[in-house]
Coordinates of C-alpha atoms in Angstrom, one line a residue:
Chain A
M1 CA -89.6 -24.8 -21.1
D2 CA -86.3 -24.2 -19.3
R3 CA -83.7 -26.5 -20.8
R4 CA -81.2 -25.5 -18.1
R5 CA -83.2 -27.2 -15.3
I6 CA -84.6 -30.6 -14.8
N7 CA -88.2 -30.2 -15.7
G8 CA -89.7 -33.6 -14.9
P9 CA -92.4 -35.4 -16.7
A10 CA -93.9 -33.9 -20.0
G11 CA -97.5 -34.2 -18.6
A12 CA -98.8 -31.8 -16.1
T13 CA -98.7 -32.9 -12.5
Q14 CA -101.3 -31.9 -10.0
P15 CA -100.8 -31.0 -6.4
P16 CA -102.6 -33.5 -4.0
V17 CA -106.4 -32.9 -3.5
F18 CA -107.6 -33.7 0.0
D19 CA -111.0 -35.0 0.7
D20 CA -111.2 -35.4 4.5
V21 CA -114.3 -33.3 5.2
V22 CA -114.1 -34.1 8.9
S23 CA -110.7 -32.4 9.5
Q24 CA -111.7 -29.4 7.3
G25 CA -114.9 -28.8 9.2
A26 CA -113.1 -28.9 12.6
K27 CA -110.7 -26.2 11.4
T28 CA -112.4 -22.9 11.7
V29 CA -111.0 -19.4 12.2
S30 CA -109.0 -19.9 15.3
G31 CA -109.1 -16.3 16.4
R32 CA -106.2 -14.2 17.5
S33 CA -104.5 -15.1 20.7
R34 CA -102.4 -12.0 21.0
M35 CA -103.3 -8.5 22.1
P36 CA -104.2 -6.2 19.2
D37 CA -101.0 -4.2 19.7
A38 CA -98.7 -7.2 20.2
S39 CA -96.4 -8.6 17.4
R40 CA -95.5 -12.1 17.0
K41 CA -92.2 -13.4 18.3
M42 CA -89.3 -13.0 16.0
Y43 CA -85.9 -14.6 15.8
L44 CA -83.1 -12.7 13.9
K45 CA -79.6 -13.7 13.4
T46 CA -76.8 -12.2 11.4
G47 CA -73.8 -13.8 9.7
V48 CA -75.5 -16.9 8.3
T49 CA -73.7 -16.7 4.9
P50 CA -70.1 -16.2 5.6
S51 CA -69.0 -15.7 2.0
A52 CA -71.4 -12.7 1.7
S53 CA -70.5 -9.2 2.9
G54 CA -73.5 -9.3 5.1
S55 CA -76.2 -11.7 5.8
A56 CA -79.1 -12.3 8.1
Y57 CA -81.8 -14.9 8.8
L58 CA -85.3 -14.2 10.2
E59 CA -88.0 -16.5 11.6
M60 CA -91.4 -15.4 12.6
E61 CA -93.7 -17.4 15.0
T62 CA -96.9 -18.8 13.5
S63 CA -100.2 -19.0 15.1
A64 CA -101.2 -22.6 13.9
K65 CA -98.9 -24.5 16.1
P66 CA -97.3 -22.8 19.2
G67 CA -93.5 -22.9 18.9
A68 CA -93.6 -23.6 15.1
S69 CA -92.4 -21.0 12.9
G70 CA -94.1 -19.4 10.0
L71 CA -92.2 -17.0 7.9
K72 CA -88.6 -17.9 7.3
L73 CA -86.2 -15.6 5.4
S74 CA -82.6 -15.7 4.5
C75 CA -81.0 -12.5 3.2
S76 CA -77.5 -12.0 1.8
V77 CA -75.8 -8.7 0.8
H78 CA -73.1 -8.5 -1.7
G79 CA -71.1 -5.4 -2.1
P80 CA -70.6 -2.6 -2.3
R81 CA -68.7 -3.3 -5.4
A82 CA -67.6 -1.5 -8.5
L83 CA -70.3 -1.3 -11.2
P84 CA -69.3 -2.9 -14.5
R85 CA -67.7 -0.7 -17.0
S86 CA -70.7 -0.8 -19.3
A87 CA -73.0 0.7 -16.6
P88 CA -73.7 4.4 -16.8
F89 CA -72.2 6.7 -14.2
S90 CA -74.0 7.0 -11.0
P91 CA -73.2 9.4 -8.2
H92 CA -74.9 7.1 -5.7
I93 CA -74.8 3.4 -4.8
V94 CA -77.1 1.4 -7.1
L95 CA -79.3 -0.9 -5.1
S96 CA -80.6 -4.1 -6.7
T97 CA -83.0 -6.0 -4.6
H98 CA -84.1 -9.6 -5.4
I99 CA -86.8 -11.4 -3.6
K100 CA -87.5 -15.1 -4.4
Y101 CA -89.8 -17.5 -2.9
A102 CA -88.3 -21.1 -2.6
P103 CA -90.1 -23.7 -4.6
F104 CA -91.2 -25.3 -1.4
A105 CA -92.2 -22.1 0.4
T106 CA -95.9 -22.0 -0.3
K107 CA -98.8 -24.4 -0.5
Q108 CA -98.4 -24.5 -4.2
R109 CA -95.1 -25.3 -5.7
R110 CA -93.4 -22.2 -7.1
G111 CA -91.3 -22.2 -10.2
Y112 CA -87.7 -21.0 -10.5
L113 CA -88.4 -17.9 -12.5
R114 CA -89.5 -14.8 -10.6
D115 CA -93.1 -14.0 -11.0
P116 CA -94.6 -10.5 -11.1
S117 CA -95.5 -10.5 -7.4
E118 CA -92.0 -11.2 -6.4
R119 CA -90.8 -8.5 -8.7
D120 CA -93.3 -6.2 -7.0
L121 CA -91.9 -7.1 -3.6
G122 CA -88.4 -6.4 -4.7
I123 CA -89.4 -2.9 -5.8
H124 CA -91.1 -2.1 -2.6
L125 CA -88.1 -3.4 -0.7
E126 CA -85.8 -1.2 -2.7
A127 CA -87.9 1.9 -2.0
A128 CA -87.8 1.1 1.8
L129 CA -84.0 0.7 1.9
R130 CA -83.2 3.5 -0.4
G131 CA -84.4 6.0 2.2
A132 CA -82.2 4.4 4.9
I133 CA -78.9 4.0 3.0
I134 CA -76.5 6.9 2.8
A135 CA -76.2 6.4 -0.9
D136 CA -73.7 9.1 -1.9
R137 CA -70.9 7.5 0.1
W138 CA -70.4 5.0 -2.7
P139 CA -70.4 6.6 -6.1
K140 CA -70.1 4.3 -9.1
S141 CA -70.8 1.2 -7.0
G142 CA -73.5 -1.2 -6.6
V143 CA -74.9 -3.5 -3.9
D144 CA -77.1 -6.7 -4.3
I145 CA -79.6 -7.5 -1.7
I146 CA -80.9 -11.1 -2.2
I147 CA -83.7 -12.5 -0.1
S148 CA -84.9 -16.1 -0.3
I149 CA -88.3 -16.8 1.3
V150 CA -87.6 -20.2 2.6
E151 CA -91.0 -20.6 4.0
G152 CA -94.0 -18.4 3.4
D153 CA -96.5 -17.2 6.0
Q154 CA -99.2 -19.5 5.2
D155 CA -101.3 -21.7 7.4
R156 CA -100.9 -25.2 6.1
E157 CA -104.3 -26.5 7.3
T158 CA -106.6 -23.8 6.2
S159 CA -108.5 -24.7 3.1
K160 CA -110.0 -21.3 2.4
S161 CA -107.9 -19.1 0.2
Q162 CA -110.0 -15.9 -0.1
G163 CA -107.4 -13.8 -1.8
E164 CA -105.1 -14.3 1.1
E165 CA -102.0 -14.1 -1.1
A166 CA -102.2 -10.3 -1.1
W167 CA -102.1 -10.1 2.8
D168 CA -99.4 -12.7 3.0
M169 CA -97.3 -10.6 0.6
M170 CA -97.5 -7.8 3.1
N171 CA -96.3 -9.8 6.0
A172 CA -93.5 -11.2 3.8
L173 CA -92.5 -7.6 2.8
A174 CA -92.4 -6.4 6.4
G175 CA -90.1 -9.5 7.2
C176 CA -88.0 -8.7 4.1
I177 CA -87.4 -5.1 5.1
T178 CA -86.3 -6.1 8.6
V179 CA -84.0 -8.9 7.5
A180 CA -82.5 -6.7 4.8
A181 CA -81.8 -4.0 7.3
A182 CA -80.0 -6.5 9.6
A183 CA -77.9 -7.8 6.6
L184 CA -77.0 -4.3 5.5
A185 CA -75.8 -3.5 9.0
D186 CA -73.9 -6.7 9.0
A187 CA -72.2 -5.8 5.7
G188 CA -71.3 -2.4 7.2
I189 CA -73.1 -0.4 4.8
D190 CA -73.8 3.1 6.3
C191 CA -77.4 3.8 7.0
V192 CA -79.0 6.8 8.6
D193 CA -81.0 4.6 10.9
T194 CA -82.1 0.9 11.1
V195 CA -85.2 0.5 9.1
A196 CA -87.8 -2.1 10.0
G197 CA -91.1 -3.3 8.5
G198 CA -94.4 -3.6 10.1
V199 CA -97.9 -4.4 9.1
A200 CA -101.2 -3.3 10.6
A201 CA -104.7 -4.4 9.3
L202 CA -108.3 -3.4 9.7
V203 CA -110.1 -6.7 10.5
Q204 CA -113.7 -7.7 11.0
D205 CA -113.7 -10.7 13.2
G206 CA -117.5 -10.9 13.8
G207 CA -120.2 -10.9 11.1
A208 CA -120.6 -8.4 8.3
D209 CA -122.0 -5.6 10.5
S210 CA -119.6 -5.9 13.5
T211 CA -117.2 -2.9 14.1
P212 CA -113.9 -3.4 12.5
T213 CA -110.7 -3.2 14.7
I214 CA -107.2 -2.4 13.9
V215 CA -104.6 -5.0 14.8
V216 CA -100.8 -5.2 14.5
D217 CA -99.0 -7.9 12.6
P218 CA -102.1 -9.8 11.4
I219 CA -102.2 -13.4 10.4
P220 CA -104.8 -13.8 7.6
S221 CA -106.0 -17.2 8.9
D222 CA -106.7 -15.8 12.3
H223 CA -109.3 -13.3 11.1
A224 CA -112.6 -13.8 9.3
K225 CA -112.2 -10.9 7.0
I226 CA -109.4 -8.4 6.4
L227 CA -110.7 -5.1 5.1
A228 CA -107.5 -3.3 4.6
A229 CA -103.8 -3.5 5.5
C230 CA -100.8 -1.3 5.3
C231 CA -97.2 -2.2 5.4
I232 CA -94.8 0.4 6.7
A233 CA -91.0 0.8 6.6
Y234 CA -90.0 3.2 9.4
L235 CA -86.9 4.8 10.8
P236 CA -87.5 5.3 14.5
T237 CA -84.9 7.7 15.5
R238 CA -85.7 10.0 12.6
D239 CA -89.3 9.3 12.8
E240 CA -89.6 8.9 9.0
V241 CA -91.6 6.5 6.8
T242 CA -89.5 5.3 3.9
N243 CA -92.2 3.2 2.3
L244 CA -95.9 2.9 2.8
W245 CA -97.9 0.2 1.0
F246 CA -101.7 0.3 1.5
R247 CA -104.1 -2.2 0.2
G248 CA -107.7 -2.7 0.7
D249 CA -111.1 -1.0 0.6
L250 CA -111.8 1.9 3.0
P251 CA -114.3 4.7 2.8
A252 CA -112.5 7.9 1.5
S253 CA -114.4 10.0 4.0
D254 CA -112.8 8.6 7.1
M255 CA -109.4 10.0 7.2
D256 CA -108.9 9.1 10.8
L257 CA -109.1 5.4 9.9
Y258 CA -106.2 5.8 7.5
T259 CA -104.1 7.7 10.1
H260 CA -104.9 5.1 12.8
L261 CA -103.9 2.3 10.4
V262 CA -100.6 4.0 9.6
E263 CA -99.9 4.7 13.3
K264 CA -100.5 1.0 14.1
G265 CA -98.2 0.1 11.3
I266 CA -95.5 2.3 12.8
L267 CA -96.0 0.6 16.0
A268 CA -95.5 -2.8 14.4
S269 CA -92.4 -1.6 12.8
R270 CA -91.2 -0.3 16.1
N271 CA -91.6 -3.7 17.7
A272 CA -89.6 -5.2 14.8
N273 CA -87.0 -2.6 15.3
C274 CA -86.5 -3.6 19.0
V275 CA -85.7 -7.2 17.8
L276 CA -83.4 -5.8 15.2
T277 CA -81.4 -3.5 17.5
N278 CA -81.1 -6.2 20.1
C279 CA -79.8 -8.6 17.5
L280 CA -77.3 -6.1 16.3
M281 CA -76.1 -5.2 19.8
E282 CA -75.6 -8.9 20.5
T283 CA -73.5 -9.3 17.4
I284 CA -71.3 -6.3 18.5
E285 CA -70.7 -7.8 22.0
Chain B
M1 CA -32.2 -1.8 -4.0
T2 CA -33.4 -3.6 -0.9
T3 CA -36.1 -6.0 -1.1
P4 CA -39.0 -4.8 1.2
T5 CA -40.1 -7.2 3.9
I6 CA -43.6 -8.4 3.3
D7 CA -45.7 -8.5 6.4
L8 CA -49.2 -9.2 5.5
P9 CA -52.0 -10.7 7.6
G10 CA -53.2 -14.2 6.5
P11 CA -56.4 -13.4 4.9
I12 CA -54.9 -10.6 2.6
F13 CA -52.0 -12.9 1.6
A14 CA -54.6 -15.6 0.9
K15 CA -56.5 -13.3 -1.4
L16 CA -53.3 -12.0 -3.2
A17 CA -51.5 -15.3 -3.7
P18 CA -53.8 -18.2 -2.8
H19 CA -51.6 -20.9 -4.2
P20 CA -48.4 -20.1 -2.3
Y21 CA -50.4 -19.4 0.8
Q22 CA -52.0 -22.9 0.7
L23 CA -48.7 -24.5 -0.3
R24 CA -46.9 -23.0 2.7
A25 CA -49.7 -24.1 5.0
L26 CA -49.6 -27.6 3.6
S27 CA -45.8 -27.8 4.0
R28 CA -46.3 -27.1 7.6
G29 CA -48.7 -30.0 7.9
A30 CA -52.2 -28.3 7.9
R31 CA -54.5 -26.6 5.5
T32 CA -55.3 -22.9 5.5
N33 CA -58.6 -23.6 7.2
G34 CA -56.7 -25.4 10.0
R35 CA -57.8 -28.9 9.2
A36 CA -55.7 -31.8 8.4
T37 CA -55.6 -33.1 4.9
Q38 CA -57.9 -36.0 5.6
E39 CA -60.1 -34.1 8.0
P40 CA -63.7 -33.3 6.8
R41 CA -65.9 -30.7 8.3
A42 CA -68.6 -31.6 10.7
L43 CA -71.9 -32.5 9.1
S44 CA -75.2 -31.6 10.9
I45 CA -78.5 -32.7 9.6
N46 CA -81.8 -31.2 10.8
A47 CA -84.8 -33.2 9.5
S48 CA -88.3 -31.6 8.7
P49 CA -87.6 -27.9 9.0
L50 CA -90.3 -27.1 6.5
S51 CA -94.0 -27.4 6.9
H52 CA -95.2 -27.1 3.3
A53 CA -93.0 -29.8 1.9
H54 CA -93.7 -33.5 2.3
G55 CA -90.2 -34.1 3.4
S56 CA -87.3 -31.8 4.1
A57 CA -83.8 -31.5 5.5
L58 CA -81.4 -28.9 6.4
V59 CA -77.7 -29.9 6.0
R60 CA -74.8 -27.9 7.3
L61 CA -71.3 -28.9 6.2
G62 CA -69.0 -26.3 7.8
D63 CA -70.1 -23.0 6.2
T64 CA -72.0 -24.8 3.3
T65 CA -75.7 -24.8 4.1
V66 CA -78.3 -26.5 1.9
L67 CA -81.9 -26.8 2.3
C68 CA -83.8 -29.6 0.5
G69 CA -87.6 -29.9 0.3
V70 CA -89.3 -32.8 -1.3
R71 CA -92.8 -32.3 -2.6
G72 CA -95.1 -34.9 -4.2
E73 CA -97.5 -34.1 -7.0
L74 CA -99.7 -36.5 -8.8
L75 CA -99.2 -37.4 -12.5
P76 CA -102.3 -39.2 -13.8
V77 CA -101.5 -41.9 -16.2
E78 CA -103.5 -40.2 -19.0
Q79 CA -100.9 -37.5 -19.0
I80 CA -98.0 -39.9 -19.6
P81 CA -97.5 -40.1 -23.4
Q82 CA -96.2 -43.7 -23.6
F83 CA -97.8 -45.3 -20.7
R84 CA -97.6 -49.1 -20.5
P85 CA -100.0 -50.5 -18.0
L86 CA -98.4 -52.9 -15.6
G87 CA -98.9 -56.4 -16.7
G88 CA -99.9 -59.4 -14.5
E89 CA -98.9 -60.1 -10.9
E90 CA -95.6 -61.5 -11.9
E91 CA -94.4 -58.3 -13.5
Y92 CA -95.5 -56.1 -10.8
L93 CA -94.0 -58.2 -8.1
E94 CA -90.7 -58.0 -9.9
G95 CA -91.0 -54.3 -10.1
E96 CA -91.7 -54.2 -6.3
Y97 CA -88.9 -56.3 -5.1
G98 CA -86.6 -57.4 -7.8
G99 CA -85.2 -55.5 -10.7
A100 CA -82.0 -53.6 -10.7
G101 CA -81.8 -52.0 -7.2
G102 CA -85.6 -51.8 -6.8
I103 CA -86.1 -49.3 -9.7
G104 CA -88.9 -51.4 -11.0
R105 CA -89.6 -51.6 -14.7
G106 CA -87.7 -48.4 -15.2
E107 CA -90.8 -46.4 -14.4
L108 CA -88.9 -43.9 -12.4
R109 CA -86.7 -43.0 -15.4
D110 CA -89.2 -43.6 -18.2
Y111 CA -91.9 -41.4 -16.7
D112 CA -89.4 -39.0 -15.1
L113 CA -90.8 -39.3 -11.6
L114 CA -87.9 -37.8 -9.7
V115 CA -87.2 -34.1 -10.4
P116 CA -84.1 -32.8 -8.5
N117 CA -83.1 -29.2 -9.0
I118 CA -80.4 -27.2 -7.4
E119 CA -80.5 -23.5 -7.0
L120 CA -77.2 -21.8 -6.2
A121 CA -78.2 -18.3 -7.2
T122 CA -79.4 -17.3 -3.8
G123 CA -76.5 -15.1 -3.0
S124 CA -74.9 -18.1 -1.4
A125 CA -71.5 -16.9 -2.6
P126 CA -70.4 -13.8 -4.4
Q127 CA -70.1 -15.6 -7.7
F128 CA -73.7 -16.8 -7.6
L129 CA -76.0 -13.8 -8.1
P130 CA -79.6 -14.1 -9.2
G131 CA -81.1 -12.8 -12.2
V132 CA -79.1 -14.9 -14.6
P133 CA -79.8 -18.4 -15.9
P134 CA -78.4 -21.2 -13.7
T135 CA -74.7 -21.4 -13.8
A136 CA -72.8 -24.3 -15.3
L137 CA -72.0 -25.6 -11.9
A138 CA -75.7 -25.5 -10.8
Q139 CA -76.6 -27.5 -14.0
T140 CA -74.0 -30.0 -13.6
L141 CA -74.9 -30.6 -9.9
S142 CA -78.6 -31.0 -10.7
T143 CA -77.6 -33.6 -13.4
R144 CA -75.3 -35.5 -11.1
V145 CA -77.9 -35.7 -8.4
Y146 CA -80.5 -36.8 -11.0
S147 CA -78.4 -39.6 -12.4
L148 CA -77.2 -40.7 -8.9
L149 CA -80.8 -40.9 -7.7
H150 CA -81.6 -43.2 -10.5
A151 CA -78.5 -45.2 -10.3
A152 CA -78.5 -45.8 -6.6
G153 CA -82.1 -47.0 -6.7
L154 CA -83.0 -44.9 -3.4
V155 CA -86.7 -44.7 -4.2
K156 CA -88.8 -47.6 -5.1
A157 CA -91.2 -47.3 -8.0
G158 CA -93.8 -49.2 -6.0
D159 CA -94.0 -46.4 -3.4
L160 CA -94.9 -44.0 -6.1
R161 CA -97.7 -45.9 -7.8
V162 CA -101.3 -45.0 -7.0
W163 CA -103.6 -48.0 -7.4
Y164 CA -107.2 -48.4 -8.1
R165 CA -108.6 -51.6 -6.6
P166 CA -112.3 -52.0 -7.4
G167 CA -112.5 -55.1 -5.3
E168 CA -111.1 -53.7 -2.3
G169 CA -113.5 -50.8 -1.7
K170 CA -116.3 -53.2 -0.7
K171 CA -114.1 -55.0 1.9
Q172 CA -112.6 -52.0 3.5
E173 CA -113.5 -48.3 3.0
D174 CA -110.2 -46.6 2.6
G175 CA -108.1 -49.1 0.8
G176 CA -105.6 -46.7 -0.6
M177 CA -102.1 -47.8 -1.5
E178 CA -101.5 -50.2 1.4
G179 CA -102.0 -53.8 1.2
V180 CA -99.9 -54.2 -1.9
E181 CA -99.1 -57.7 -0.8
Q182 CA -102.7 -58.7 -1.2
E183 CA -103.7 -60.7 -4.2
V184 CA -104.2 -58.6 -7.2
A185 CA -107.7 -58.7 -8.7
E186 CA -107.9 -58.5 -12.4
E187 CA -109.2 -55.1 -12.6
D188 CA -106.6 -53.5 -10.4
R189 CA -104.6 -50.9 -12.3
V190 CA -102.3 -48.0 -11.6
V191 CA -104.1 -44.7 -12.1
A192 CA -101.4 -42.2 -11.3
Y193 CA -97.9 -41.8 -10.1
W194 CA -96.4 -39.5 -7.5
V195 CA -93.8 -37.2 -9.0
L196 CA -91.2 -36.1 -6.4
Y197 CA -90.0 -32.6 -6.9
I198 CA -86.7 -32.4 -5.0
D199 CA -85.7 -28.8 -4.7
L200 CA -82.3 -27.8 -3.1
L201 CA -81.6 -24.3 -2.1
F202 CA -78.1 -23.4 -1.2
L203 CA -78.3 -20.7 1.7
S204 CA -74.5 -20.5 2.0
Y205 CA -71.8 -21.9 -0.2
D206 CA -68.4 -22.9 1.0
G207 CA -67.2 -25.6 -1.3
N208 CA -68.0 -29.3 -1.7
P209 CA -71.6 -28.8 -2.9
F210 CA -72.2 -32.2 -4.1
D211 CA -71.6 -34.0 -0.7
A212 CA -73.8 -31.5 1.1
A213 CA -76.6 -31.7 -1.6
W214 CA -76.5 -35.4 -1.8
A215 CA -76.7 -35.7 2.0
A216 CA -79.6 -33.3 2.0
V217 CA -81.5 -35.3 -0.7
V218 CA -81.1 -38.5 1.2
A219 CA -82.1 -37.0 4.4
A220 CA -85.2 -35.3 3.0
L221 CA -86.2 -38.5 1.2
R222 CA -85.9 -40.4 4.4
D223 CA -88.1 -37.8 6.0
T224 CA -90.8 -37.8 3.2
K225 CA -94.2 -38.8 4.0
L226 CA -96.7 -38.9 1.2
P227 CA -100.5 -38.8 1.9
V228 CA -102.4 -42.1 1.5
T229 CA -104.2 -41.9 -1.8
R230 CA -107.5 -43.2 -3.1
W231 CA -109.0 -43.1 -6.6
D232 CA -112.3 -41.6 -6.7
P233 CA -114.2 -43.2 -9.6
D234 CA -117.0 -40.7 -9.7
R235 CA -114.8 -37.6 -9.9
E236 CA -112.2 -39.6 -11.9
M237 CA -109.4 -38.1 -9.8
V238 CA -107.0 -39.2 -7.1
V239 CA -107.9 -37.9 -3.6
C240 CA -105.6 -37.9 -0.7
S241 CA -106.2 -38.4 3.0
R242 CA -105.1 -35.6 5.4
A243 CA -105.0 -37.9 8.3
E244 CA -103.0 -40.8 7.0
E245 CA -99.5 -40.7 5.7
R246 CA -97.0 -43.2 4.6
K247 CA -93.3 -43.0 4.7
L248 CA -91.2 -43.8 1.7
N249 CA -89.1 -46.8 1.8
I250 CA -85.6 -45.6 1.1
K251 CA -83.2 -48.3 0.2
G252 CA -79.8 -48.0 1.8
L253 CA -77.8 -45.0 2.8
P254 CA -75.5 -43.8 0.0
V255 CA -73.0 -41.2 1.2
A256 CA -71.0 -39.0 -1.1
C257 CA -67.3 -38.2 -0.2
S258 CA -65.3 -35.7 -2.2
A259 CA -61.7 -34.8 -2.2
A260 CA -59.5 -32.4 -4.3
V261 CA -55.9 -32.9 -5.2
F262 CA -53.7 -30.0 -4.5
M263 CA -50.5 -29.8 -6.7
E264 CA -47.2 -28.2 -5.7
K265 CA -46.9 -26.6 -9.1
E266 CA -49.5 -24.1 -10.0
Q267 CA -52.2 -25.1 -12.4
S268 CA -50.7 -23.5 -15.5
E269 CA -47.3 -25.1 -14.9
A270 CA -48.7 -28.5 -14.1
V271 CA -49.8 -29.1 -17.6
T272 CA -46.2 -29.0 -18.9
V273 CA -44.5 -30.9 -16.2
A274 CA -47.1 -33.5 -15.3
G275 CA -46.3 -35.9 -12.5
D276 CA -43.8 -33.7 -11.0
G277 CA -43.7 -32.2 -7.5
R278 CA -45.6 -33.1 -4.4
N279 CA -49.3 -33.3 -4.1
W280 CA -51.9 -33.4 -1.3
I281 CA -55.3 -35.0 -1.2
L282 CA -57.7 -32.6 0.5
L283 CA -60.8 -34.2 1.8
D284 CA -64.0 -32.1 1.9
P285 CA -62.5 -29.1 0.1
D286 CA -63.8 -25.6 0.9
R287 CA -64.3 -22.7 -1.5
L288 CA -60.7 -21.5 -1.7
E289 CA -59.3 -25.1 -2.1
E290 CA -61.8 -25.9 -4.9
T291 CA -60.5 -22.9 -6.9
L292 CA -56.9 -24.1 -6.5
C293 CA -57.5 -27.7 -7.3
K294 CA -58.1 -29.1 -10.8
E295 CA -58.3 -32.8 -10.0
M296 CA -61.5 -33.8 -8.0
I297 CA -62.8 -37.1 -7.0
T298 CA -66.3 -38.0 -5.7
I299 CA -67.1 -41.5 -4.4
V300 CA -70.5 -42.6 -3.2
V301 CA -70.4 -45.6 -0.9
D302 CA -73.1 -47.5 1.0
C303 CA -72.1 -49.6 3.9
S304 CA -75.7 -50.2 5.3
D305 CA -75.6 -53.9 4.3
G306 CA -72.5 -54.5 6.3
E307 CA -70.2 -54.5 3.3
T308 CA -69.1 -51.5 1.4
R309 CA -70.7 -51.0 -2.0
I310 CA -69.5 -48.4 -4.3
K311 CA -72.5 -46.7 -5.9
S312 CA -70.7 -44.1 -8.0
L313 CA -67.2 -43.0 -8.7
E314 CA -66.4 -39.8 -10.4
K315 CA -63.0 -38.4 -11.1
Q316 CA -61.9 -35.5 -13.3
G317 CA -59.1 -33.2 -14.2
G318 CA -55.8 -34.9 -13.5
T319 CA -53.6 -37.9 -13.4
V320 CA -52.5 -38.1 -9.7
L321 CA -55.1 -40.4 -8.4
G322 CA -54.3 -43.9 -9.6
R323 CA -55.6 -47.2 -8.7
E324 CA -53.9 -47.5 -5.3
L325 CA -54.9 -44.0 -4.2
I326 CA -58.5 -44.6 -5.2
R327 CA -58.6 -47.8 -3.3
G328 CA -57.2 -46.1 -0.3
F329 CA -59.8 -43.4 -0.7
V330 CA -62.6 -45.9 -0.4
G331 CA -61.3 -46.4 3.2
V332 CA -61.7 -42.7 3.8
A333 CA -65.1 -42.8 2.4
E334 CA -66.1 -45.6 4.7
E335 CA -65.1 -43.5 7.7
R336 CA -67.1 -40.7 6.2
W337 CA -70.1 -43.0 5.9
A338 CA -70.1 -43.8 9.6
E339 CA -70.0 -40.1 10.4
V340 CA -72.9 -39.3 8.1
Q341 CA -74.9 -42.2 9.4
M342 CA -74.5 -40.9 12.9
A343 CA -75.6 -37.4 11.8
M344 CA -78.7 -38.9 10.0
K345 CA -80.1 -40.3 13.2

């Protein structure tokens, strides 16, 4: 019970339950309309929060309705600033990342306190950015990177929820990495390169015995089954991977499959990086 | 010793000595942000930006950006500790149309059906960083929005009731909540209520949060469409229709208008020599101006019935604004109302 917020009625409220069988039956797996190697369209803009040192906003296209956007992220960077006196000495900049889903971001209403999955995302993001920032330029200072997931990447109509959360988190993380890189650049924090996130997945569109294919930037509702996915943070000019997050179930014998998945993840993050550099170039002009 | 000439660019001067900087600008007839004293920032409202919420709005007031999402959840009456079933037809009609501003029998307040919360800790400004409990400002804002929601009677309790009409099911298959005007059979009863979670997220903060937040709440509520509901007696639960939606009936259009009073003397001196020196009333203060001003006024007006009604008046922190000035300020608020009404369309 959080006394500092308005909590509403004492009794538990339930999200609406829908019963229209007709519309549910009509909605099946729509299939992927893009090429396997094509990423979704992305909109990126810097400078949305003028009082922050740097900020950026990212929108990703969704598949359900053409033109409508799925993932929406807002990121602000505060700092670099002096660490409080009580903090121990640090020869590098201290990154603190904070990712929070807005209460209205997902199908189920989210609370205001961060849950473990959001903390997990924050740690992944920190790992991805730490490899890109030239940290020893700011000893004894800290920077806060705060991302609000305004809208999650979920299809509103799909009724099935076969553990899709996990895959949605990967897409969200890829977006977070890209938007944070844009905000860091906007804040003028020196980085070795622009880092961008990308997701690749091994999907099985047909039945259980069809051959799985690797796609870039997957949308869980487009595919019948996702076997594995990996989210990559990649520095293109240095050809370095700063963070790799793999999830799923693959036979250990097939090393090629892993390598292919990582390669496709790198491809996805290269795609995102094009948008990122274009956006930053536009800002400079 | 010669006094060194100070040649500082504006922004640095503003950081070092904000009060003299603002004072000098005002003496020349404009604020530091280039606006006239009675000139508000442009307000833009973008309805339905979110897909998961039942109603949403994005409001931009200069550099203040706030996003509001309204989400309905169902509260079965068994979950309400002190539930009083609605009495006969008379009582329920009164709740529907009469009562104080359409708030019904106090159901909204008694059962706590409106839940507004304001989140500032999104990095919207350097002083609001996450990881700490909500700041005093965030708590105050949430409470102000909460009390104004109830006082202004924006939402009708009738819109949030979910009925079970055993007689109607035979006549038409999906009765739902419509046809409230129809004669009430004896067995009709309220089985649940919609609870509206109104969540406000500040994406960017540059002063005057209440005006922006309130405009976002009103715009999001006007945009809210709740699914048509039906009580399923077999499963003993409320089920919603995906196809049919019903708009909320929002009564009136209250608009908040805030101003801050800037004193010629700095705050620490002003306490000792009150009523001395010039002062300026700054409409729609930004972040810098808010930190320099102690006295604030917020007035909520509604001119949608043709005449101006004051829904709320809040003033704190000083003695400059007297009766005459407040009366004059109502005129300013009326102008603001017309601007906001244009933006709502």
